[in-house]
Amino acid sequence: MGKSGKILTSVLVWVFLIGTSLFVVYPLVYVAAAAFSPQQNIASLSIIPFGNGVTMKNFIYLFQKTDFPLWFRNTLIVAVATTVSTVFICALSAYVFSRFRFMFKKSLMMSLLILQIFPSFVGMVAIYVILLRIGGLNTLWGLVLVYLAGNIPYNTWMVKSYMDTVSKSLDEAARIDGAGHFQIFAKVILPVSRPIIVLLTITSFIAPWMDFIFPKLVLRSSNVQTIAQGLFGFVTEKKNMFATFSAGSLIIAIPFIIYFIVTQKTLITSLSGAAVKE
């Protein structure tokens, strides 16, 4: 290939990469610009970001004339409760499956895998009936139970696979020093498994924070609505408040940004590294 051919190839690669970047970034910039736009209707928004000017009235409207703070609080409660419960139960279950031998161990692990094959939406009618029987409909704790039940099977497998790579020499050394099983789990295995725990925390937090389907199924009253339900009301057939919707979308992205900044060093740690070598 001659010099001109190499130059042409480089130009095509750069054009492709720039085009792909613009394709990915433009919708995000457009939504961010719409949040500060004085125009509410999506049809009135300029295709050029910030082409309609800049205003803070959409954010003021959200906090002063809607129940957005209440939606935010409800969603935060559900997301945090789901995350804490999922991390504790899945980490403890993974430790048991990884370190202990007992009857029906393989059968139980296979059951978890089979349960994960079926999507949660298949059992929506059953979920509704169960929550109705136990009084969990229209409650935040009922929604937490739904997410927790859906998170356990796959995440237990994922954390167990990581814990299997952690050397059992650590367990033996701690046991010689007089540590019990829970002490080994809390003070030895969990610190070593920090990368997978951080990943589990993120995945467990995202679903409750962004989901619309299950809150719509479980929550009916306005005082227990989540952010997804509340924001959806701005872009219905009767309402076309896309700018306000974008302002809310921008706000709910803040927790993710903060979390990624805090945990970025842990996230780039190898998920396959062990504390010691055999």
Coordinates of N, CA, C and O in Angstrom, one line a residue, residues 114-267:
I114 N -31.6 -21.9 36.4 CA -32.9 -22.1 35.7 C -33.8 -21.0 35.9 O -34.5 -20.5 35.0
L115 N -33.9 -20.5 37.2 CA -34.8 -19.4 37.5 C -34.4 -18.1 36.7 O -35.2 -17.3 36.3
Q116 N -33.1 -18.0 36.5 CA -32.6 -16.8 35.8 C -32.9 -16.8 34.3 O -32.9 -15.8 33.6
I117 N -33.2 -18.0 33.8 CA -33.5 -18.1 32.3 C -34.8 -17.4 32.0 O -34.9 -16.8 30.9
F118 N -35.8 -17.5 32.9 CA -37.1 -16.9 32.7 C -37.1 -15.4 33.0 O -36.7 -15.1 34.2
P119 N -37.4 -14.5 32.1 CA -37.4 -13.1 32.4 C -38.5 -12.8 33.5 O -39.5 -13.5 33.6
S120 N -38.3 -11.7 34.2 CA -39.2 -11.4 35.3 C -40.6 -11.0 34.8 O -41.6 -11.2 35.5
F121 N -40.7 -10.5 33.6 CA -41.9 -10.1 33.1 C -42.9 -11.3 32.9 O -44.1 -11.1 32.8
V122 N -42.3 -12.5 32.7 CA -43.2 -13.7 32.6 C -44.1 -13.9 33.8 O -45.2 -14.3 33.7
G123 N -43.6 -13.5 35.0 CA -44.3 -13.8 36.2 C -45.0 -12.5 36.8 O -45.3 -12.5 38.0
M124 N -45.3 -11.5 35.9 CA -45.9 -10.3 36.4 C -47.2 -10.5 37.1 O -47.5 -9.9 38.1
V125 N -48.1 -11.4 36.5 CA -49.4 -11.7 37.1 C -49.2 -12.4 38.5 O -49.9 -12.0 39.5
A126 N -48.3 -13.3 38.5 CA -48.0 -14.0 39.8 C -47.4 -13.1 40.8 O -47.8 -13.2 42.0
I127 N -46.6 -12.2 40.4 CA -46.0 -11.2 41.3 C -47.1 -10.3 41.9 O -47.1 -10.0 43.1
Y128 N -48.0 -9.9 41.0 CA -49.1 -9.1 41.5 C -50.0 -9.8 42.5 O -50.4 -9.2 43.6
V129 N -50.3 -11.0 42.2 CA -51.1 -11.8 43.1 C -50.5 -12.0 44.5 O -51.1 -11.9 45.6
I130 N -49.2 -12.4 44.5 CA -48.4 -12.6 45.7 C -48.4 -11.3 46.5 O -48.6 -11.4 47.8
L131 N -48.1 -10.2 45.9 CA -48.0 -9.0 46.7 C -49.4 -8.6 47.2 O -49.5 -8.0 48.3
L132 N -50.4 -8.9 46.5 CA -51.8 -8.6 46.9 C -52.1 -9.5 48.2 O -52.7 -9.0 49.2
R133 N -51.6 -10.7 48.2 CA -51.9 -11.6 49.3 C -51.1 -11.2 50.6 O -51.6 -11.3 51.7
I134 N -49.9 -10.7 50.4 CA -49.1 -10.3 51.6 C -49.2 -8.9 51.9 O -48.5 -8.4 52.8
G135 N -50.0 -8.1 51.2 CA -50.2 -6.7 51.5 C -49.1 -5.8 51.0 O -48.8 -4.8 51.6
G136 N -48.4 -6.3 50.0 CA -47.2 -5.5 49.5 C -47.5 -4.6 48.3 O -46.7 -3.8 47.9
L137 N -48.8 -4.6 47.8 CA -49.1 -3.7 46.8 C -49.2 -2.3 47.2 O -49.6 -2.0 48.4
N138 N -48.7 -1.4 46.4 CA -48.8 0.1 46.7 C -47.9 0.4 47.9 O -48.1 1.4 48.6
T139 N -46.8 -0.4 48.1 CA -45.8 -0.1 49.1 C -44.4 -0.1 48.6 O -44.2 -0.9 47.6
L140 N -43.5 0.6 49.1 CA -42.1 0.6 48.7 C -41.4 -0.7 49.0 O -40.6 -1.2 48.2
W141 N -41.8 -1.3 50.2 CA -41.1 -2.5 50.6 C -41.5 -3.7 49.6 O -40.8 -4.6 49.4
G142 N -42.8 -3.6 49.1 CA -43.2 -4.6 48.2 C -42.4 -4.6 46.9 O -42.0 -5.6 46.3
L143 N -42.1 -3.3 46.4 CA -41.3 -3.2 45.2 C -39.9 -3.7 45.5 O -39.2 -4.3 44.6
V144 N -39.3 -3.4 46.7 CA -38.0 -3.9 47.0 C -37.9 -5.4 46.9 O -37.0 -6.0 46.4
L145 N -39.0 -6.1 47.4 CA -39.0 -7.5 47.4 C -39.0 -8.0 45.9 O -38.3 -9.1 45.6
V146 N -39.7 -7.4 45.0 CA -39.7 -7.8 43.6 C -38.3 -7.7 43.0 O -37.8 -8.6 42.4
Y147 N -37.6 -6.6 43.3 CA -36.3 -6.4 42.7 C -35.3 -7.4 43.4 O -34.4 -8.0 42.7
L148 N -35.4 -7.6 44.7 CA -34.5 -8.5 45.4 C -34.7 -9.9 44.9 O -33.6 -10.6 44.6
A149 N -35.9 -10.4 44.7 CA -36.1 -11.7 44.2 C -35.5 -11.9 42.8 O -35.0 -13.0 42.4
G150 N -35.6 -10.9 42.0 CA -35.0 -10.9 40.6 C -33.5 -10.9 40.6 O -32.9 -11.4 39.6
N151 N -32.9 -10.2 41.6 CA -31.5 -10.0 41.6 C -30.7 -11.3 42.1 O -29.6 -11.5 41.7
I152 N -31.3 -12.0 43.0 CA -30.5 -13.1 43.7 C -30.0 -14.2 42.8 O -28.8 -14.5 42.9
P153 N -30.7 -14.8 41.9 CA -30.2 -15.9 41.2 C -28.9 -15.6 40.4 O -27.8 -16.3 40.7
Y154 N -28.9 -14.7 39.5 CA -27.7 -14.4 38.6 C -26.6 -13.9 39.4 O -25.4 -14.3 39.3
N155 N -26.9 -12.9 40.3 CA -25.8 -12.3 41.1 C -25.1 -13.2 42.0 O -23.9 -13.1 42.3
T156 N -25.8 -14.2 42.6 CA -25.2 -15.2 43.4 C -24.2 -16.0 42.6 O -23.1 -16.3 43.1
W157 N -24.6 -16.4 41.4 CA -23.7 -17.1 40.5 C -22.4 -16.3 40.2 O -21.3 -16.8 40.2
M158 N -22.7 -15.0 39.9 CA -21.6 -14.1 39.5 C -20.6 -14.0 40.7 O -19.3 -14.1 40.5
V159 N -21.0 -13.7 41.9 CA -20.2 -13.5 43.0 C -19.5 -14.8 43.4 O -18.3 -14.8 43.8
K160 N -20.2 -15.9 43.3 CA -19.6 -17.2 43.6 C -18.4 -17.5 42.7 O -17.4 -18.0 43.1
S161 N -18.6 -17.2 41.4 CA -17.5 -17.5 40.4 C -16.3 -16.7 40.8 O -15.2 -17.2 40.6
Y162 N -16.5 -15.5 41.3 CA -15.3 -14.7 41.7 C -14.7 -15.2 43.0 O -13.4 -15.4 43.1
M163 N -15.5 -15.6 43.9 CA -15.0 -16.1 45.2 C -14.2 -17.4 45.0 O -13.3 -17.8 45.8
D164 N -14.6 -18.2 44.0 CA -13.9 -19.4 43.7 C -12.5 -19.2 43.3 O -11.6 -20.1 43.5
T165 N -12.1 -18.0 42.8 CA -10.8 -17.7 42.4 C -9.9 -17.3 43.6 O -8.7 -17.1 43.5
V166 N -10.6 -16.9 44.7 CA -9.8 -16.5 45.9 C -9.2 -17.7 46.6 O -9.9 -18.7 46.9
S167 N -8.0 -17.7 46.9 CA -7.3 -18.8 47.5 C -7.8 -19.2 48.8 O -8.1 -18.4 49.7
K168 N -8.0 -20.5 49.0 CA -8.5 -21.0 50.3 C -7.4 -21.0 51.4 O -7.7 -21.2 52.5
S169 N -6.2 -20.6 51.0 CA -5.2 -20.5 52.0 C -5.5 -19.3 52.9 O -5.1 -19.4 54.1
L170 N -6.2 -18.3 52.4 CA -6.6 -17.2 53.3 C -7.6 -17.7 54.4 O -7.5 -17.3 55.5
D171 N -8.6 -18.6 54.0 CA -9.5 -19.1 54.9 C -8.8 -19.9 56.0 O -9.0 -19.8 57.2
E172 N -7.8 -20.8 55.6 CA -7.1 -21.6 56.5 C -6.3 -20.8 57.5 O -6.2 -21.1 58.7
A173 N -5.6 -19.8 57.0 CA -4.8 -18.9 57.9 C -5.7 -18.2 58.9 O -5.3 -18.1 60.1
A174 N -6.8 -17.7 58.5 CA -7.7 -17.1 59.4 C -8.3 -18.0 60.4 O -8.5 -17.7 61.6
R175 N -8.6 -19.3 60.0 CA -9.1 -20.3 60.9 C -8.1 -20.7 61.9 O -8.4 -20.9 63.1
I176 N -6.8 -20.7 61.5 CA -5.8 -21.0 62.5 C -5.7 -19.9 63.6 O -5.4 -20.2 64.7
D177 N -5.9 -18.7 63.2 CA -5.9 -17.6 64.1 C -7.1 -17.5 65.0 O -7.3 -16.6 65.8
G178 N -8.1 -18.4 64.8 CA -9.2 -18.5 65.6 C -10.5 -17.8 65.1 O -11.5 -17.6 65.8
A179 N -10.5 -17.4 63.8 CA -11.6 -16.7 63.2 C -12.7 -17.7 62.9 O -12.5 -18.9 62.5
G180 N -14.0 -17.3 63.1 CA -15.1 -18.1 62.8 C -15.5 -17.9 61.3 O -14.9 -17.1 60.6
H181 N -16.5 -18.6 60.9 CA -17.0 -18.5 59.5 C -17.4 -17.1 59.1 O -17.0 -16.6 58.0
F182 N -18.2 -16.5 59.9 CA -18.7 -15.1 59.6 C -17.5 -14.1 59.6 O -17.5 -13.2 58.8
Q183 N -16.6 -14.3 60.5 CA -15.4 -13.4 60.6 C -14.6 -13.6 59.3 O -14.0 -12.6 58.8
I184 N -14.4 -14.8 58.9 CA -13.7 -15.1 57.6 C -14.4 -14.4 56.5 O -13.7 -13.8 55.6
F185 N -15.7 -14.5 56.4 CA -16.5 -13.9 55.4 C -16.3 -12.4 55.4 O -16.1 -11.8 54.3
A186 N -16.5 -11.8 56.6 CA -16.5 -10.3 56.6 C -15.2 -9.7 56.6 O -15.0 -8.6 56.0
K187 N -14.1 -10.3 57.1 CA -12.8 -9.7 57.2 C -11.8 -10.2 56.3 O -10.8 -9.5 56.1
V188 N -12.1 -11.3 55.6 CA -11.1 -11.9 54.7 C -11.7 -11.9 53.2 O -11.1 -11.3 52.3
I189 N -12.8 -12.6 53.0 CA -13.3 -12.8 51.7 C -13.9 -11.5 51.1 O -13.6 -11.1 49.9
L190 N -14.7 -10.7 51.9 CA -15.3 -9.5 51.3 C -14.2 -8.5 50.9 O -14.4 -7.9 49.8
P191 N -13.2 -8.2 51.7 CA -12.2 -7.2 51.2 C -11.5 -7.7 49.9 O -11.2 -6.8 49.0
V192 N -11.2 -9.0 49.8 CA -10.6 -9.5 48.6 C -11.6 -9.4 47.4 O -11.1 -9.2 46.3
S193 N -12.8 -9.6 47.7 CA -13.9 -9.6 46.6 C -14.4 -8.2 46.4 O -15.5 -8.1 45.7
R194 N -13.7 -7.2 46.8 CA -14.2 -5.8 46.6 C -14.6 -5.4 45.2 O -15.6 -4.8 45.0
P195 N -13.8 -5.8 44.2 CA -14.2 -5.4 42.8 C -15.5 -5.9 42.4 O -16.3 -5.2 41.8
I196 N -15.8 -7.2 42.7 CA -17.1 -7.8 42.2 C -18.2 -7.2 43.1 O -19.4 -7.1 42.6
I197 N -18.0 -6.9 44.3 CA -19.0 -6.3 45.2 C -19.4 -4.9 44.7 O -20.5 -4.5 44.7
V198 N -18.4 -4.1 44.3 CA -18.7 -2.8 43.7 C -19.5 -2.9 42.4 O -20.5 -2.2 42.2
L199 N -19.1 -3.9 41.6 CA -19.9 -4.1 40.4 C -21.3 -4.5 40.7 O -22.3 -4.1 40.1
L200 N -21.5 -5.4 41.7 CA -22.8 -5.8 42.1 C -23.6 -4.7 42.6 O -24.8 -4.6 42.4
T201 N -22.9 -3.8 43.4 CA -23.6 -2.6 43.9 C -24.2 -1.7 42.8 O -25.3 -1.2 42.8
I202 N -23.4 -1.5 41.7 CA -23.8 -0.7 40.6 C -25.0 -1.3 39.9 O -26.0 -0.7 39.7
T203 N -24.9 -2.6 39.5 CA -26.0 -3.3 38.8 C -27.3 -3.4 39.6 O -28.4 -3.3 39.1
S204 N -27.1 -3.5 41.0 CA -28.3 -3.6 41.8 C -29.0 -2.2 42.0 O -30.2 -2.2 42.2
F205 N -28.2 -1.2 41.9 CA -28.7 0.2 42.1 C -29.4 0.7 40.8 O -30.4 1.4 40.8
I206 N -28.9 0.3 39.6 CA -29.4 0.9 38.4 C -30.8 0.5 38.1 O -31.6 1.3 37.7
A207 N -31.2 -0.8 38.3 CA -32.5 -1.3 37.9 C -33.6 -0.5 38.7 O -34.5 0.0 38.0
P208 N -33.6 -0.5 40.0 CA -34.6 0.3 40.7 C -34.6 1.7 40.4 O -35.7 2.4 40.4
W209 N -33.5 2.3 40.1 CA -33.4 3.7 39.9 C -34.0 4.1 38.5 O -34.6 5.2 38.4
M210 N -33.9 3.3 37.5 CA -34.4 3.6 36.2 C -35.7 2.9 35.7 O -36.3 3.2 34.7
D211 N -36.1 1.9 36.5 CA -37.2 1.0 36.0 C -38.5 1.7 36.0 O -38.8 2.5 36.9
F212 N -39.4 1.4 35.1 CA -40.7 1.9 35.0 C -41.8 0.9 35.1 O -42.9 1.1 35.7
I213 N -41.5 -0.3 34.6 CA -42.5 -1.4 34.5 C -43.0 -1.8 35.8 O -44.2 -1.8 36.1
F214 N -42.1 -2.3 36.7 CA -42.6 -2.8 38.0 C -43.1 -1.8 38.9 O -44.1 -2.0 39.6
P215 N -42.6 -0.6 39.0 CA -43.2 0.5 39.8 C -44.7 0.7 39.3 O -45.6 1.0 40.1
K216 N -44.9 0.7 38.0 CA -46.2 0.9 37.4 C -47.1 -0.2 37.9 O -48.3 0.0 38.1
L217 N -46.6 -1.5 38.0 CA -47.4 -2.6 38.4 C -47.7 -2.6 39.9 O -48.8 -2.9 40.3
V218 N -46.7 -2.2 40.7 CA -46.9 -2.3 42.2 C -47.4 -1.0 42.8 O -48.2 -1.1 43.7
L219 N -46.9 0.1 42.3 CA -47.3 1.4 43.0 C -48.4 2.1 42.3 O -48.4 2.3 41.1
R220 N -49.4 2.5 43.0 CA -50.6 3.1 42.4 C -50.8 4.6 42.9 O -51.2 5.4 42.2
S221 N -50.6 4.8 44.2 CA -50.8 6.1 44.8 C -49.7 7.1 44.4 O -48.6 6.7 44.2
S222 N -50.1 8.4 44.4 CA -49.1 9.4 44.0 C -48.0 9.6 45.0 O -46.9 10.0 44.7
N223 N -48.3 9.3 46.3 CA -47.3 9.6 47.3 C -46.2 8.5 47.4 O -45.3 8.6 48.1
V224 N -46.4 7.4 46.6 CA -45.3 6.4 46.6 C -44.7 6.2 45.2 O -44.0 5.2 44.9
Q225 N -45.0 7.1 44.3 CA -44.5 7.0 42.9 C -43.0 7.2 42.9 O -42.4 7.8 43.8
T226 N -42.3 6.6 41.9 CA -40.9 6.7 41.7 C -40.6 7.8 40.6 O -41.5 8.3 40.0
I227 N -39.4 8.1 40.4 CA -39.0 9.1 39.5 C -39.4 8.7 38.1 O -39.9 9.6 37.3
A228 N -39.3 7.4 37.7 CA -39.7 7.0 36.3 C -41.1 7.3 36.1 O -41.5 7.7 35.0
Q229 N -42.0 6.9 37.1 CA -43.4 7.1 36.9 C -43.7 8.6 36.8 O -44.5 9.1 36.0
G230 N -43.1 9.4 37.7 CA -43.4 10.8 37.7 C -42.9 11.5 36.4 O -43.7 12.3 35.8
L231 N -41.7 11.2 35.9 CA -41.2 11.9 34.7 C -42.0 11.4 33.5 O -42.2 12.2 32.6
F232 N -42.5 10.2 33.5 CA -43.3 9.7 32.4 C -44.6 10.6 32.2 O -45.1 10.7 31.1
G233 N -45.1 11.1 33.3 CA -46.3 11.9 33.2 C -46.1 13.2 32.4 O -47.1 13.9 32.0
F234 N -44.8 13.6 32.2 CA -44.6 14.9 31.4 C -44.6 14.7 29.9 O -44.6 15.6 29.2
V235 N -44.5 13.4 29.5 CA -44.4 13.1 28.0 C -45.5 12.2 27.6 O -45.3 11.3 26.7
T236 N -46.7 12.4 28.1 CA -47.8 11.5 27.6 C -48.5 12.2 26.4 O -48.1 13.3 26.0
E237 N -49.6 11.6 26.0 CA -50.4 12.2 24.9 C -51.0 13.5 25.3 O -51.2 14.4 24.4
K238 N -51.4 13.6 26.5 CA -52.0 14.9 27.0 C -51.0 15.9 27.4 O -51.4 17.1 27.4
K239 N -49.8 15.5 27.7 CA -48.8 16.5 28.1 C -47.6 16.4 27.2 O -47.2 15.3 26.8
N240 N -46.9 17.5 26.8 CA -45.7 17.5 26.0 C -44.7 18.4 26.6 O -44.4 19.5 26.1
M241 N -44.2 18.0 27.8 CA -43.3 18.9 28.5 C -41.9 18.2 28.5 O -41.3 17.8 29.5
F242 N -41.3 18.1 27.3 CA -40.1 17.4 27.1 C -38.9 18.1 27.8 O -38.0 17.4 28.3
A243 N -39.0 19.4 27.9 CA -37.9 20.2 28.5 C -37.9 19.9 30.0 O -36.8 19.7 30.6
T244 N -39.0 19.8 30.7 CA -39.1 19.5 32.1 C -38.7 18.0 32.3 O -38.0 17.7 33.3
F245 N -39.1 17.1 31.4 CA -38.7 15.7 31.4 C -37.2 15.6 31.4 O -36.5 14.9 32.1
S246 N -36.5 16.4 30.5 CA -35.1 16.4 30.3 C -34.4 16.9 31.6 O -33.3 16.4 32.0
A247 N -35.0 17.9 32.2 CA -34.4 18.5 33.4 C -34.4 17.4 34.5 O -33.4 17.2 35.2
G248 N -35.5 16.7 34.6 CA -35.5 15.6 35.6 C -34.5 14.5 35.3 O -33.9 13.9 36.2
S249 N -34.4 14.2 34.0 CA -33.5 13.1 33.6 C -32.0 13.5 33.9 O -31.2 12.7 34.3
L250 N -31.7 14.8 33.8 CA -30.4 15.3 34.1 C -30.1 15.1 35.5 O -29.0 14.8 35.9
I251 N -31.0 15.4 36.4 CA -30.8 15.4 37.8 C -30.6 13.9 38.3 O -29.7 13.7 39.1
I252 N -31.4 13.0 37.7 CA -31.3 11.6 38.2 C -30.0 10.9 37.8 O -29.6 9.9 38.2
A253 N -29.3 11.6 36.8 CA -28.0 11.0 36.4 C -26.9 11.4 37.4 O -25.8 10.8 37.4
I254 N -27.1 12.4 38.3 CA -26.1 12.8 39.2 C -25.6 11.7 40.1 O -24.3 11.6 40.3
P255 N -26.4 10.9 40.8 CA -25.9 9.9 41.6 C -25.0 8.9 40.9 O -24.0 8.5 41.5
F256 N -25.3 8.6 39.7 CA -24.4 7.7 38.9 C -23.0 8.3 38.7 O -22.0 7.7 38.8
I257 N -23.0 9.6 38.3 CA -21.8 10.3 38.1 C -20.9 10.3 39.4 O -19.7 10.0 39.3
I258 N -21.5 10.6 40.5 CA -20.8 10.7 41.8 C -20.2 9.3 42.1 O -19.1 9.1 42.5
Y259 N -21.1 8.3 41.9 CA -20.7 6.9 42.3 C -19.5 6.4 41.4 O -18.5 5.8 42.0
F260 N -19.6 6.7 40.1 CA -18.5 6.3 39.3 C -17.2 7.0 39.6 O -16.1 6.4 39.5
I261 N -17.3 8.3 39.9 CA -16.1 9.0 40.3 C -15.4 8.4 41.6 O -14.2 8.3 41.6
V262 N -16.3 8.1 42.5 CA -15.8 7.5 43.8 C -15.2 6.2 43.6 O -14.1 5.8 44.2
T263 N -15.8 5.3 42.8 CA -15.4 3.9 42.7 C -14.6 3.6 41.4 O -14.3 2.4 41.1
Q264 N -14.1 4.6 40.6 CA -13.5 4.3 39.4 C -12.2 3.4 39.5 O -11.9 2.6 38.7
K265 N -11.4 3.7 40.6 CA -10.2 2.9 40.8 C -10.5 1.5 41.1 O -9.8 0.6 40.6
T266 N -11.6 1.2 41.8 CA -11.9 -0.2 42.1 C -12.5 -0.9 40.9 O -12.2 -2.0 40.6
L267 N -13.2 -0.1 40.0 CA -13.8 -0.7 38.9 C -12.8 -1.2 37.8 O -13.0 -2.1 37.1

